[in-house]
Amino acid sequence: MLVTGPSSLTSGKPYVWDVAAMPIHYTVDGGPMSMTSTGAIVVDHATGLARVQAMFQTWQSVSTTAISFSYAGAITAAGLSADGDVDTVSEYNAVQTSCKNGTQSPIVFDSNGAILKGLGLDPLIIGFAGLCKLDSQAGHILSAHVLLNGKFQDGVNDPATSNYELTSDEFDEAITHELGHFSGLDHSQINVEVFNQFAGSCNLDDLAGLPLMFPLAYCQSKKSAGLPLLAPDDRAWISKLYPNAGYPAAYGTISGLIYFSDGITQVQGLNVIARVLDDPNTAQDESKRTAVSVVSGYLFTGNPGQPITGNNPGSSYGSRSPALIGYYEIPVPPGTYTVQVENIDARFTGGSSVGPLYFPAITYGAYEFWHHNESAYDDPSQKDPITVTAGQSVSGINFILNGTPPRFDQYENGLALLHPPAAGWSSARRPGGTLLRRGM
Ligand SMILES: [Zn+2]
């Protein structure tokens, strides 16, 4: 997620749509969602519109969130034909201009992939999302956009011409993920061990807990497995960003700090996961199914800037408060949890990144569970359960990593990177595999 920076009234807050101004109005391309290269319509406008509305509804239906969306008619823009059909690069650019002006939040159907091609983008992108206009003082998202590549729904699966096909469930899951970004959500890493399983047939316990906001679509569609699209992590975070009146009775919070082995220096960029305790009396593994994560230092900037290379003042996003460098906070349903820390997977870079750093900070000694009496020499597998009740904030769940290299000096955190945060996200299908890349 984007986080407010130094120019904001309150820095270190995730950018969100204004809850007082719900619903969020979006406009939709007036043309078909998908057509073949010869112009035959495969998914017509009415069907495409209904699918987009259903995808927004998936997020809006979470019982503890106040986020809501409303269809505001066809896209309109200067230079766009009256039917609202966006099918050339110049029309797309006109629509982008109106999004950047905050006039509308458009959902564009690139029905045959011609816009992506014309923009010089990877034709294997399934779709992408981006925030268009921000109110950096208030920390509000004012407009955002999504593009859907209808070529993945044109009924043609011909790898020889890079024309791949997805099932409608797979396609809609990829686009619903993009709508998560549209809503301000970042990627999440939970059950990353699915990468050790056969692509397309992941273990159901892992799949149930796998966030829709996981950076890559590696497993079978959740719908085909009889699972809800949104995992507990997705539901927790859309609710934390946009809580409704029911939220306090449905969630508590676990928070703390991650330290290097010196027990003093905070570590940014590590994944922290709260997992509910497994019930040994069921066949399911609840610790895989009910889990919520965040990245340490998620409210701190990924690029604090420094004057030596002229990279000053660094990113306009994220807090500069040193107290937040290693801070994490996880919303959890009431229950008893273990908390663990791990590295972000090395595959998750750039637009597929998870958390505030553009490239993962692979930290030695990062894998361990929390227990009482944390030290740099403890058993990383020792875990003490933490019970959280509704509305309760359990703080001070601090980790001291084992055997990390010594810090250079007390003013060095060693993890600052010089890359700007991703400006947008995309989903793409890679040839020769089922990896759907979400990120640009
Ligand atoms: Zn994404």
Tab-separated table of C-alpha atoms and ligand atoms in Angstrom:
chain	number	residue	atom	x	y	z
A	1	MET	CA	0.000	0.000	0.000
A	2	LEU	CA	1.059	3.583	-0.436
A	3	VAL	CA	1.678	5.324	2.870
A	4	THR	CA	1.551	9.050	3.529
A	5	GLY	CA	4.875	10.871	3.667
A	6	PRO	CA	6.422	14.107	4.903
A	7	SER	CA	4.036	16.394	2.980
A	8	SER	CA	0.964	14.916	4.671
A	9	LEU	CA	-0.866	16.240	7.680
A	10	THR	CA	-0.278	12.866	9.339
A	11	SER	CA	2.540	10.803	7.842
A	12	GLY	CA	2.720	7.029	8.176
A	13	LYS	CA	-0.925	6.318	7.314
A	14	PRO	CA	-1.978	4.078	4.415
A	15	TYR	CA	-3.588	5.974	1.535
A	16	VAL	CA	-7.316	5.178	1.483
A	17	TRP	CA	-10.434	6.353	-0.269
A	18	ASP	CA	-12.367	8.747	1.954
A	19	VAL	CA	-14.783	6.630	3.998
A	20	ALA	CA	-17.016	9.686	4.381
A	21	ALA	CA	-17.403	9.817	0.587
A	22	MET	CA	-18.540	6.258	-0.097
A	23	PRO	CA	-19.443	4.743	-2.467
A	24	ILE	CA	-16.470	4.963	-4.796
A	25	HIS	CA	-17.779	5.777	-8.271
A	26	TYR	CA	-16.214	3.959	-11.199
A	27	THR	CA	-16.881	4.191	-14.923
A	28	VAL	CA	-16.643	1.274	-17.327
A	29	ASP	CA	-15.589	0.946	-20.964
A	30	GLY	CA	-18.619	1.072	-23.254
A	31	GLY	CA	-17.287	-1.638	-25.566
A	32	PRO	CA	-17.078	-5.415	-25.303
A	33	MET	CA	-14.816	-7.040	-22.702
A	34	SER	CA	-13.291	-9.432	-25.209
A	35	MET	CA	-13.145	-9.915	-28.946
A	36	THR	CA	-11.032	-11.958	-31.320
A	37	SER	CA	-8.280	-10.497	-33.476
A	38	THR	CA	-10.767	-10.481	-36.359
A	39	GLY	CA	-13.321	-8.479	-34.377
A	40	ALA	CA	-15.822	-11.171	-33.357
A	41	ILE	CA	-17.249	-10.316	-29.933
A	42	VAL	CA	-16.621	-13.093	-27.369
A	43	VAL	CA	-17.610	-11.365	-24.104
A	44	ASP	CA	-20.073	-8.575	-24.841
A	45	HIS	CA	-20.341	-5.320	-22.958
A	46	ALA	CA	-23.301	-6.285	-20.767
A	47	THR	CA	-21.615	-9.493	-19.645
A	48	GLY	CA	-18.308	-7.741	-19.026
A	49	LEU	CA	-19.997	-5.008	-17.023
A	50	ALA	CA	-21.850	-7.581	-14.907
A	51	ARG	CA	-18.568	-9.404	-14.219
A	52	VAL	CA	-16.810	-6.185	-13.149
A	53	GLN	CA	-19.716	-5.319	-10.848
A	54	ALA	CA	-19.516	-8.791	-9.300
A	55	MET	CA	-15.769	-8.393	-8.732
A	56	PHE	CA	-16.263	-5.096	-6.899
A	57	GLN	CA	-19.042	-6.753	-4.923
A	58	THR	CA	-16.596	-9.417	-3.726
A	59	TRP	CA	-14.689	-6.753	-1.784
A	60	GLN	CA	-17.767	-4.787	-0.752
A	61	SER	CA	-19.428	-7.930	0.649
A	62	VAL	CA	-16.889	-8.333	3.455
A	63	SER	CA	-19.107	-7.918	6.505
A	64	THR	CA	-16.694	-5.727	8.494
A	65	THR	CA	-15.740	-3.205	5.809
A	66	ALA	CA	-17.260	0.149	4.920
A	67	ILE	CA	-15.782	0.204	1.418
A	68	SER	CA	-18.423	0.324	-1.291
A	69	PHE	CA	-18.501	0.907	-5.020
A	70	SER	CA	-21.035	2.235	-7.463
A	71	TYR	CA	-21.155	2.000	-11.258
A	72	ALA	CA	-21.314	5.551	-12.615
A	73	GLY	CA	-21.965	4.767	-16.278
A	74	ALA	CA	-19.773	4.574	-19.331
A	75	ILE	CA	-16.354	6.180	-19.512
A	76	THR	CA	-16.463	9.701	-20.920
A	77	ALA	CA	-13.469	11.739	-21.982
A	78	ALA	CA	-12.555	14.459	-24.448
A	79	GLY	CA	-11.553	12.718	-27.658
A	80	LEU	CA	-13.487	9.566	-26.846
A	81	SER	CA	-16.423	8.507	-29.006
A	82	ALA	CA	-19.850	8.885	-27.407
A	83	ASP	CA	-20.283	5.146	-26.889
A	84	GLY	CA	-17.473	5.154	-24.323
A	85	ASP	CA	-15.619	2.387	-26.146
A	86	VAL	CA	-11.895	2.759	-25.465
A	87	ASP	CA	-9.961	0.875	-28.121
A	88	THR	CA	-7.028	2.990	-29.266
A	89	VAL	CA	-3.964	4.276	-27.474
A	90	SER	CA	-5.012	7.881	-28.030
A	91	GLU	CA	-8.419	7.166	-26.484
A	92	TYR	CA	-6.733	5.361	-23.611
A	93	ASN	CA	-4.438	8.338	-23.036
A	94	ALA	CA	-7.443	10.686	-22.995
A	95	VAL	CA	-9.070	8.485	-20.354
A	96	GLN	CA	-5.852	8.399	-18.331
A	97	THR	CA	-5.719	12.180	-18.398
A	98	SER	CA	-9.210	12.403	-16.963
A	99	CYS	CA	-8.267	9.852	-14.273
A	100	LYS	CA	-5.159	11.847	-13.345
A	101	ASN	CA	-7.342	14.951	-13.124
A	102	GLY	CA	-9.534	13.086	-10.653
A	103	THR	CA	-12.550	13.293	-12.968
A	104	GLN	CA	-13.300	9.572	-12.959
A	105	SER	CA	-11.991	6.117	-12.025
A	106	PRO	CA	-12.180	4.145	-15.280
A	107	ILE	CA	-12.247	0.387	-15.871
A	108	VAL	CA	-10.928	-0.097	-19.409
A	109	PHE	CA	-11.671	-3.171	-21.538
A	110	ASP	CA	-8.684	-3.707	-23.812
A	111	SER	CA	-10.846	-6.187	-25.678
A	112	ASN	CA	-8.156	-7.595	-27.999
A	113	GLY	CA	-4.968	-6.437	-26.280
A	114	ALA	CA	-4.356	-3.695	-28.864
A	115	ILE	CA	-3.952	-0.945	-26.271
A	116	LEU	CA	-1.332	-2.884	-24.308
A	117	LYS	CA	0.511	-3.622	-27.527
A	118	GLY	CA	0.262	0.003	-28.623
A	119	LEU	CA	1.628	1.150	-25.291
A	120	GLY	CA	4.603	-1.168	-25.776
A	121	LEU	CA	3.671	-3.175	-22.681
A	122	ASP	CA	4.040	-6.922	-22.177
A	123	PRO	CA	1.175	-8.581	-24.114
A	124	LEU	CA	1.073	-11.235	-21.376
A	125	ILE	CA	-0.301	-8.756	-18.856
A	126	ILE	CA	-3.790	-9.909	-17.779
A	127	GLY	CA	-4.600	-6.527	-16.366
A	128	PHE	CA	-3.161	-3.733	-14.314
A	129	ALA	CA	-4.248	-1.213	-11.743
A	130	GLY	CA	-2.900	2.098	-10.606
A	131	LEU	CA	-3.833	5.015	-8.423
A	132	CYS	CA	-4.309	8.178	-10.526
A	133	LYS	CA	-4.753	11.100	-8.153
A	134	LEU	CA	-3.920	11.360	-4.466
A	135	ASP	CA	-4.639	13.976	-1.841
A	136	SER	CA	-1.269	13.765	-0.124
A	137	GLN	CA	-2.283	16.088	2.707
A	138	ALA	CA	-5.364	14.144	3.745
A	139	GLY	CA	-3.914	10.788	2.681
A	140	HIS	CA	-6.810	10.019	0.353
A	141	ILE	CA	-7.051	8.223	-2.965
A	142	LEU	CA	-9.102	10.428	-5.298
A	143	SER	CA	-9.106	8.319	-8.455
A	144	ALA	CA	-7.723	5.028	-9.741
A	145	HIS	CA	-7.905	2.904	-12.859
A	146	VAL	CA	-7.825	-0.704	-14.020
A	147	LEU	CA	-7.212	-2.160	-17.477
A	148	LEU	CA	-8.398	-5.678	-18.386
A	149	ASN	CA	-6.728	-7.544	-21.247
A	150	GLY	CA	-9.635	-9.271	-22.996
A	151	LYS	CA	-7.260	-11.306	-25.130
A	152	PHE	CA	-7.162	-13.815	-22.255
A	153	GLN	CA	-10.919	-14.368	-22.716
A	154	ASP	CA	-11.119	-14.526	-26.525
A	155	GLY	CA	-11.520	-18.300	-26.681
A	156	VAL	CA	-8.175	-18.761	-28.441
A	157	ASN	CA	-5.326	-20.608	-26.721
A	158	ASP	CA	-2.394	-20.455	-29.115
A	159	PRO	CA	0.947	-20.199	-27.311
A	160	ALA	CA	2.715	-19.988	-30.681
A	161	THR	CA	1.259	-16.511	-31.121
A	162	SER	CA	1.397	-15.621	-27.407
A	163	ASN	CA	-2.394	-15.744	-27.292
A	164	TYR	CA	-3.070	-17.508	-23.997
A	165	GLU	CA	-6.452	-18.237	-22.469
A	166	LEU	CA	-7.632	-18.286	-18.868
A	167	THR	CA	-10.806	-19.739	-17.474
A	168	SER	CA	-13.320	-17.043	-16.583
A	169	ASP	CA	-12.726	-17.855	-12.899
A	170	GLU	CA	-8.969	-17.424	-13.245
A	171	PHE	CA	-9.403	-14.184	-15.186
A	172	ASP	CA	-11.900	-12.752	-12.716
A	173	GLU	CA	-9.631	-13.654	-9.776
A	174	ALA	CA	-6.726	-11.807	-11.420
A	175	ILE	CA	-8.893	-8.742	-11.997
A	176	THR	CA	-10.419	-8.906	-8.501
A	177	HIS	CA	-6.809	-8.827	-7.248
A	178	GLU	CA	-6.335	-5.646	-9.310
A	179	LEU	CA	-9.452	-4.189	-7.692
A	180	GLY	CA	-7.717	-4.829	-4.349
A	181	HIS	CA	-4.926	-2.527	-5.544
A	182	PHE	CA	-7.572	-0.070	-6.809
A	183	SER	CA	-8.811	-0.069	-3.185
A	184	GLY	CA	-5.324	0.669	-1.825
A	185	LEU	CA	-4.207	-2.820	-0.829
A	186	ASP	CA	-0.616	-4.052	-1.207
A	187	HIS	CA	0.512	-7.627	-1.818
A	188	SER	CA	0.559	-10.229	0.975
A	189	GLN	CA	2.769	-13.269	1.489
A	190	ILE	CA	1.188	-16.203	3.356
A	191	ASN	CA	1.693	-19.923	2.638
A	192	VAL	CA	4.503	-19.138	0.200
A	193	GLU	CA	5.336	-22.867	0.374
A	194	VAL	CA	2.735	-23.366	-2.367
A	195	PHE	CA	5.714	-22.823	-4.681
A	196	ASN	CA	6.955	-26.252	-3.567
A	197	GLN	CA	3.684	-27.819	-4.718
A	198	PHE	CA	2.571	-28.688	-8.208
A	199	ALA	CA	1.364	-25.550	-9.956
A	200	GLY	CA	-2.367	-25.615	-10.444
A	201	SER	CA	-3.094	-28.168	-7.729
A	202	CYS	CA	-2.168	-26.616	-4.425
A	203	ASN	CA	-2.990	-28.109	-1.045
A	204	LEU	CA	-6.463	-26.895	-0.013
A	205	ASP	CA	-5.331	-25.736	3.439
A	206	ASP	CA	-2.634	-23.599	1.814
A	207	LEU	CA	-5.023	-22.344	-0.875
A	208	ALA	CA	-7.699	-21.368	1.656
A	209	GLY	CA	-5.233	-19.165	3.534
A	210	LEU	CA	-3.452	-17.888	0.417
A	211	PRO	CA	-4.331	-14.204	0.035
A	212	LEU	CA	-5.981	-13.082	-3.181
A	213	MET	CA	-3.372	-10.307	-2.828
A	214	PHE	CA	-0.539	-12.863	-3.116
A	215	PRO	CA	1.760	-11.437	-5.832
A	216	LEU	CA	1.586	-14.418	-8.182
A	217	ALA	CA	-1.337	-16.607	-9.206
A	218	TYR	CA	0.282	-20.010	-8.982
A	219	CYS	CA	-2.485	-22.272	-7.695
A	220	GLN	CA	-5.792	-23.384	-9.180
A	221	SER	CA	-8.591	-20.816	-8.959
A	222	LYS	CA	-10.137	-20.644	-5.527
A	223	LYS	CA	-13.607	-20.925	-6.986
A	224	SER	CA	-12.733	-24.206	-8.724
A	225	ALA	CA	-11.614	-25.514	-5.324
A	226	GLY	CA	-14.888	-24.480	-3.685
A	227	LEU	CA	-13.204	-21.766	-1.638
A	228	PRO	CA	-14.178	-18.110	-1.170
A	229	LEU	CA	-12.121	-15.714	-3.300
A	230	LEU	CA	-10.976	-13.693	-0.327
A	231	ALA	CA	-8.750	-15.278	2.317
A	232	PRO	CA	-8.855	-14.216	5.978
A	233	ASP	CA	-5.877	-11.918	5.248
A	234	ASP	CA	-7.745	-10.099	2.451
A	235	ARG	CA	-10.836	-9.684	4.603
A	236	ALA	CA	-8.824	-8.463	7.604
A	237	TRP	CA	-6.941	-5.797	5.653
A	238	ILE	CA	-9.841	-4.394	3.612
A	239	SER	CA	-11.611	-4.097	6.981
A	240	LYS	CA	-8.647	-2.502	8.749
A	241	LEU	CA	-8.309	0.103	5.985
A	242	TYR	CA	-12.078	0.665	5.813
A	243	PRO	CA	-13.605	-0.477	9.118
A	244	ASN	CA	-17.355	-0.342	9.572
A	245	ALA	CA	-19.253	-0.298	12.866
A	246	GLY	CA	-18.922	-4.067	13.159
A	247	TYR	CA	-15.113	-4.098	12.944
A	248	PRO	CA	-14.228	-3.546	16.633
A	249	ALA	CA	-16.311	-6.557	17.672
A	250	ALA	CA	-14.732	-8.737	15.002
A	251	TYR	CA	-11.007	-7.973	15.205
A	252	GLY	CA	-8.176	-7.440	17.644
A	253	THR	CA	-4.583	-6.447	16.911
A	254	ILE	CA	-1.150	-7.970	17.437
A	255	SER	CA	1.793	-5.574	17.141
A	256	GLY	CA	5.480	-5.351	17.894
A	257	LEU	CA	8.971	-4.676	16.576
A	258	ILE	CA	11.543	-6.775	14.728
A	259	TYR	CA	15.167	-6.351	15.857
A	260	PHE	CA	18.531	-7.500	14.580
A	261	SER	CA	20.530	-9.720	16.929
A	262	ASP	CA	21.806	-6.645	18.764
A	263	GLY	CA	18.281	-6.225	20.130
A	264	ILE	CA	18.481	-2.480	19.370
A	265	THR	CA	18.382	-1.961	15.609
A	266	GLN	CA	15.007	-2.408	13.934
A	267	VAL	CA	14.600	-4.469	10.752
A	268	GLN	CA	12.376	-3.270	7.917
A	269	GLY	CA	11.056	-5.534	5.178
A	270	LEU	CA	10.464	-8.864	6.945
A	271	ASN	CA	7.168	-10.702	6.652
A	272	VAL	CA	5.279	-11.251	9.910
A	273	ILE	CA	2.425	-13.780	10.012
A	274	ALA	CA	-0.118	-14.457	12.760
A	275	ARG	CA	-1.574	-17.971	12.396
A	276	VAL	CA	-4.456	-19.334	14.416
A	277	LEU	CA	-3.543	-22.479	16.375
A	278	ASP	CA	-4.378	-25.700	14.568
A	279	ASP	CA	-7.229	-27.675	16.052
A	280	PRO	CA	-5.918	-31.272	16.133
A	281	ASN	CA	-9.511	-32.586	16.208
A	282	THR	CA	-10.238	-31.488	12.643
A	283	ALA	CA	-8.840	-32.795	9.375
A	284	GLN	CA	-8.108	-29.256	8.255
A	285	ASP	CA	-5.015	-27.309	9.223
A	286	GLU	CA	-6.462	-24.126	10.677
A	287	SER	CA	-2.988	-22.595	11.028
A	288	LYS	CA	-2.752	-22.580	7.235
A	289	ARG	CA	-6.336	-21.461	6.653
A	290	THR	CA	-6.633	-18.581	9.095
A	291	ALA	CA	-3.566	-16.384	8.900
A	292	VAL	CA	-2.992	-12.638	8.552
A	293	SER	CA	0.297	-10.956	7.689
A	294	VAL	CA	2.065	-7.641	7.317
A	295	VAL	CA	5.627	-6.518	6.539
A	296	SER	CA	7.774	-4.931	9.238
A	297	GLY	CA	8.272	-1.227	8.671
A	298	TYR	CA	5.245	-1.107	6.370
A	299	LEU	CA	4.470	2.437	7.492
A	300	PHE	CA	8.112	3.568	7.116
A	301	THR	CA	9.413	4.777	3.773
A	302	GLY	CA	11.137	2.323	1.443
A	303	ASN	CA	13.500	5.106	0.414
A	304	PRO	CA	14.460	7.596	3.130
A	305	GLY	CA	16.850	9.379	0.733
A	306	GLN	CA	20.396	10.541	1.311
A	307	PRO	CA	22.384	13.426	-0.199
A	308	ILE	CA	25.475	11.579	-1.508
A	309	THR	CA	23.922	10.414	-4.792
A	310	GLY	CA	21.523	13.324	-5.031
A	311	ASN	CA	18.713	11.032	-3.917
A	312	ASN	CA	17.356	13.551	-1.505
A	313	PRO	CA	14.817	13.713	0.114
A	314	GLY	CA	13.992	10.211	-1.171
A	315	SER	CA	10.473	8.900	-1.583
A	316	SER	CA	7.517	11.179	-1.027
A	317	TYR	CA	5.797	8.186	0.580
A	318	GLY	CA	6.141	6.694	4.027
A	319	SER	CA	6.931	7.908	7.508
A	320	ARG	CA	10.425	9.075	8.538
A	321	SER	CA	9.839	8.153	12.176
A	322	PRO	CA	12.656	5.773	13.234
A	323	ALA	CA	10.267	4.156	15.721
A	324	LEU	CA	8.404	2.636	12.757
A	325	ILE	CA	11.368	1.068	10.894
A	326	GLY	CA	10.728	-2.385	12.333
A	327	TYR	CA	7.140	-1.943	13.488
A	328	TYR	CA	4.373	-4.327	12.479
A	329	GLU	CA	0.648	-4.478	13.270
A	330	ILE	CA	-1.700	-7.302	12.292
A	331	PRO	CA	-5.511	-7.268	12.510
A	332	VAL	CA	-6.797	-10.700	13.587
A	333	PRO	CA	-10.169	-12.236	14.363
A	334	PRO	CA	-10.472	-13.168	18.062
A	335	GLY	CA	-8.527	-16.362	18.745
A	336	THR	CA	-5.220	-17.850	19.787
A	337	TYR	CA	-2.263	-17.305	17.483
A	338	THR	CA	1.379	-18.011	16.887
A	339	VAL	CA	3.389	-15.189	15.347
A	340	GLN	CA	6.350	-15.822	13.068
A	341	VAL	CA	8.780	-13.831	10.989
A	342	GLU	CA	10.248	-14.796	7.610
A	343	ASN	CA	11.958	-13.292	4.579
A	344	ILE	CA	9.926	-11.995	1.669
A	345	ASP	CA	10.366	-14.462	-1.192
A	346	ALA	CA	13.178	-13.475	-3.583
A	347	ARG	CA	10.735	-13.737	-6.532
A	348	PHE	CA	8.727	-10.798	-5.233
A	349	THR	CA	10.500	-7.782	-6.715
A	350	GLY	CA	9.434	-4.562	-8.373
A	351	GLY	CA	5.710	-4.473	-9.123
A	352	SER	CA	5.379	-7.895	-7.491
A	353	SER	CA	7.016	-6.614	-4.319
A	354	VAL	CA	5.475	-7.174	-0.902
A	355	GLY	CA	5.780	-4.348	1.592
A	356	PRO	CA	7.745	-1.113	1.514
A	357	LEU	CA	10.921	-2.335	-0.212
A	358	TYR	CA	11.136	-2.638	-3.988
A	359	PHE	CA	13.492	-5.604	-3.644
A	360	PRO	CA	13.249	-8.010	-0.706
A	361	ALA	CA	15.665	-7.504	2.144
A	362	ILE	CA	16.875	-11.092	2.502
A	363	THR	CA	17.945	-11.138	6.108
A	364	TYR	CA	19.977	-13.944	7.625
A	365	GLY	CA	18.358	-15.384	10.729
A	366	ALA	CA	14.906	-14.149	9.739
A	367	TYR	CA	12.987	-17.390	10.268
A	368	GLU	CA	11.605	-17.758	13.744
A	369	PHE	CA	8.509	-17.911	15.899
A	370	TRP	CA	7.858	-15.506	18.734
A	371	HIS	CA	8.111	-16.703	22.294
A	372	HIS	CA	8.543	-15.133	25.705
A	373	ASN	CA	12.183	-14.316	26.491
A	374	GLU	CA	13.232	-13.561	22.916
A	375	SER	CA	17.008	-13.409	22.460
A	376	ALA	CA	19.604	-13.720	19.693
A	377	TYR	CA	20.368	-17.260	20.864
A	378	ASP	CA	16.923	-18.810	21.304
A	379	ASP	CA	15.333	-21.793	19.599
A	380	PRO	CA	13.615	-20.381	16.476
A	381	SER	CA	10.984	-23.149	16.552
A	382	GLN	CA	9.839	-22.386	20.081
A	383	LYS	CA	6.439	-20.693	19.925
A	384	ASP	CA	4.239	-19.295	22.640
A	385	PRO	CA	0.549	-18.812	21.840
A	386	ILE	CA	-0.990	-15.338	22.033
A	387	THR	CA	-4.706	-14.972	22.747
A	388	VAL	CA	-6.473	-11.933	21.305
A	389	THR	CA	-10.036	-10.922	22.110
A	390	ALA	CA	-12.274	-8.615	20.044
A	391	GLY	CA	-11.185	-5.008	20.269
A	392	GLN	CA	-8.006	-5.919	22.160
A	393	SER	CA	-4.564	-4.645	21.137
A	394	VAL	CA	-1.787	-7.019	22.127
A	395	SER	CA	1.410	-5.000	21.758
A	396	GLY	CA	5.082	-5.614	22.448
A	397	ILE	CA	5.276	-8.912	20.566
A	398	ASN	CA	8.916	-8.146	19.717
A	399	PHE	CA	11.367	-10.422	17.914
A	400	ILE	CA	15.147	-10.533	18.235
A	401	LEU	CA	16.540	-12.358	15.201
A	402	ASN	CA	19.211	-14.996	15.670
A	403	GLY	CA	22.694	-14.688	14.264
A	404	THR	CA	22.255	-11.669	12.034
A	405	PRO	CA	25.446	-9.894	10.956
A	406	PRO	CA	26.456	-7.066	13.261
A	407	ARG	CA	25.112	-3.660	12.360
A	408	PHE	CA	27.649	-1.201	10.976
A	409	ASP	CA	26.891	1.438	13.526
A	410	GLN	CA	23.997	2.607	15.573
A	411	TYR	CA	22.747	4.971	12.854
A	412	GLU	CA	22.749	2.378	10.101
A	413	ASN	CA	19.789	0.167	9.328
A	414	GLY	CA	21.478	-1.286	6.253
A	415	LEU	CA	18.253	-1.883	4.348
A	416	ALA	CA	17.499	1.402	2.623
A	417	LEU	CA	17.067	0.957	-1.107
A	418	LEU	CA	17.231	3.520	-3.843
A	419	HIS	CA	14.304	2.413	-5.950
A	420	PRO	CA	11.000	4.261	-5.992
A	421	PRO	CA	7.879	2.404	-4.913
A	422	ALA	CA	5.853	0.796	-7.661
A	423	ALA	CA	3.532	3.232	-9.386
A	424	GLY	CA	1.169	0.509	-10.522
A	425	TRP	CA	0.527	-3.185	-10.611
A	426	SER	CA	-0.275	-5.682	-13.289
A	427	SER	CA	-1.057	-9.325	-13.771
A	428	ALA	CA	0.541	-11.235	-16.613
A	429	ARG	CA	0.772	-14.798	-17.770
A	430	ARG	CA	4.238	-16.131	-18.457
A	431	PRO	CA	4.754	-18.544	-21.335
A	432	GLY	CA	5.419	-22.162	-20.493
A	433	GLY	CA	3.888	-22.072	-17.062
A	434	THR	CA	0.872	-21.156	-15.046
A	435	LEU	CA	2.481	-18.285	-13.202
A	436	LEU	CA	0.280	-15.239	-13.485
A	437	ARG	CA	2.435	-12.316	-12.717
A	438	ARG	CA	0.723	-9.577	-10.836
A	439	GLY	CA	2.924	-6.577	-10.774
A	440	MET	CA	4.534	-4.046	-13.001
B	1	ZN	ZN	-0.796	-7.199	-7.514
